[in-house]
Amino acid sequence: MSNLMSLQNSLRDALRPILKKYLRTPEKLDDYLAMIKVAQNPEHGDYQANFAMGLAKELGEKPVQIAQRIIKDLSNFPWLDTATVAGPGFINFRFKTEWLADELTSWNQRIQQSSLPSENPKTYVIDYSSPNVAKPLHVGHLRSSIIGAALVQIFRYLGHRVISDNHLGDWGTQFGMLLYGYKNLLRRSDYKKDPIAELARVYVEVRSLGDFFDTFQEGLQSQSDFDLDKVNLLSQLMNLYLSGVKKKRGILPVQSDDVKVAEGDDSQIGNKSQEKGRKGSDAEVSKAQKELIPTATGDELNENEESLSKNPVVAAYRLETVKLHAGDAENVSLWQEFMPWCMQEIEKIYARLNISFDYQHGESFYHAMLPDVVDDLAQKQILRPSQGALIYNENESARVSVVRKKDGAFTYTATDLATIKYRYDSFSPYAILYVVDFRQADHFKNLFACAKSWGYGNIDLQHISFGSVLDENGRPIKTRDGNAVQLHDLLDEAVHEARRLYELNRLDRMAQGEEIPEFSKEEIDRIAHVVGIGAVKYADLSQNRTTDYRFSLKKMLSMEGNTSTYMQYAYVRCKGILRKSGLDFEKFAQESVKIYLNTAEERRLVLKLLQWEDTVVATAKDYSPHYLCAYLWDLAGLYNQFFVHCPVLRAETEELKQSRLKLCQLTAIVIQRALNLLGIETLERM
RNA sequence: GCCCCCGUGGCGCAAUUGGAUAGCGCAAGGGAUUUCUAAUCCCUAGGUUACAGGUUCGAUCCCUGUCGGGGGUACCA
């Protein structure tokens, strides 16, 4: 039973007692009631019920007969126009048009409330965005940020308490890489000028160096006649090559500040560069730097011969990470120096995307809690030792998650466990939603199972998984030189393109003798921003989040079809008419107006408007913002049809004009609300 | 090797989780404009839902197998 008033609930409430009467399995009642839904084909009716077939099996009768009996029981419902049986036993419902009109009148108040009444408010922690702060955000972070932010708004609108938390990757290996890079590869003058850019550059270089050795080693291992002679030969060749480079560049010693990257084309080592989102593997590789010989000179590197010979760079930055975690004074102070720079960069993007968080508790926040957490889990034998590490797996054959490494360092699984405990202690949430890339499915499966054994089985832990962001050819998005596309560049591009298209469109309309509103430069900037950013967000949200997503600026800004621009434009049209009517919007919003639904366009529009609450509920239930987008697309399309067929300001009578103005207003309110839930802004004119 | 996800008109995607004749947008072709903002609306064409079986009143959806694509697979996160 829901106290949320909606068309669907009206039907369900009406059918509940009737179904109960026939049902032999009362526990199935809700399943059957769930089979009442919006008609798939409007020609069949407004809503349909598909339960007669299932019921038939249960009762051993013919579905059509059962359906007819149910219809008979419904005959005294005044709001029902027709209920008919079709096909194998579908029941089609059609509401009385006058009743819909009256419903809309009372709905006028409800839709203007800032949130819906919730009969059962719950606490949700939503964990989203969660970038590595050691480097600039790029497209990979977009989906988590946008989907997460939308879910926050949607759950809040439904009356729930939502705690949004950005689980920053601010303590992991990325910082070890940054520290190593800072100590060995930094260009000091550049760092002085622009620390953010220089740290980003250094990060990419360290990554490349590490990958160089991986590739190098793979090459060695693939040689079947791998032997000492070959290694010696390679070493000689390398020295030869290096002395050439040095001569050419007039460099004698190869030292940190002078390390240069030779330009080269390579497509081999850059092929696993999709960011994993949450504290993701920065497997992003810049271009080939095979020519580069590292200057891994730290004495401390000798500690681990094995990993040194495998990959000295990786060994070196791991060591920096270990030192940071162990509280090494220099590294900690450098971490404190880097963090504000990193955060500043990230906050800039959030500001543009209009995304915010209640908390930004990164990995570092939980660091001190890890020993206790892991000890507790070990003591309860939820974790077990294996090969020097402390691991979790559900059973012998299940996948293993390392929680504490053999060198004593904690992994992100340990951090995530501590985070669950912390969130439980602080917020006692009903659910925690992790908006993270699908590739971490295994991790979360293990994490959730482990948390359950640990005693947190009462929290609804959900991995809100989403697919990769790909380019128009279905490949990971990269710049021409093989780097991941940075988010601010991409947003710039979107806004720039929005402006260009606006100008084009404006010239077009002027050529056709249309009257164009004169906008100031600031207003045009605003249009470009709202349209551009909206396009990026909507394109992402309108797609089923579980599938991969092809990022195409051209398509998302085409301004035709199912794009945010289409919705924003429909909104502008609503507002345009209302403005011309001379009515005071706020005052008119409080007025109850008699609604006339004489045309099919008006009726369809109203029916869609009244499905608003059901849509938001369904969206939240499946954590699927694209339901909301589909609704918006329908609504805006129906409004445009209404706009074409039903004159508002020139309606035949004053009453009809008022009625239609009210439809414009309610449509405007719903479009704006829906877009806002998705994190997309609207304009009054464009 | 093992595990997970995906395969739907030329392209990009839906199908509210087992419902009726599989929808929509681009792109293609045709039409509407002395406009309430045409960034719009209407019409046409385009499909054996990768393939082969199975389950049942009914399958894009569930099961088995095959092919193709992506991802994961213990000390990165």
Tab-separated table of C-alpha atoms in Angstrom, chain A residues 6 43-44 99 114 132 150 178-179 206 208 253 331 379 395 420 440 473 485 488 573 653 661 672 678:
chain	number	residue	atom	x	y	z
A	6	SER	CA	-0.812	8.223	-8.760
A	43	GLU	CA	-4.338	2.415	-28.805
A	44	HIS	CA	-5.058	-0.318	-26.287
A	99	TRP	CA	-11.718	12.591	-14.255
A	114	SER	CA	9.830	20.356	-3.379
A	132	ASN	CA	42.138	9.594	-8.022
A	150	ALA	CA	21.295	12.347	-10.338
A	178	LEU	CA	53.496	11.421	-7.673
A	179	LEU	CA	56.117	11.375	-4.931
A	206	VAL	CA	56.010	7.878	-14.076
A	208	SER	CA	54.913	5.615	-18.789
A	253	PRO	CA	74.310	13.126	-17.721
A	331	ASN	CA	56.434	12.200	2.057
A	379	GLN	CA	40.364	-12.469	14.698
A	395	ASN	CA	35.049	-20.252	-0.312
A	420	ILE	CA	31.348	0.463	5.614
A	440	GLN	CA	34.865	-3.675	-10.253
A	473	ASN	CA	34.449	4.139	-32.939
A	485	VAL	CA	40.886	13.206	-22.784
A	488	HIS	CA	37.796	20.219	-18.688
A	573	ARG	CA	8.322	27.424	-25.400
A	653	THR	CA	-12.751	30.755	-25.338
A	661	LEU	CA	-2.094	27.962	-20.054
A	672	GLN	CA	12.287	21.788	-15.124
A	678	LEU	CA	19.191	14.967	-13.574
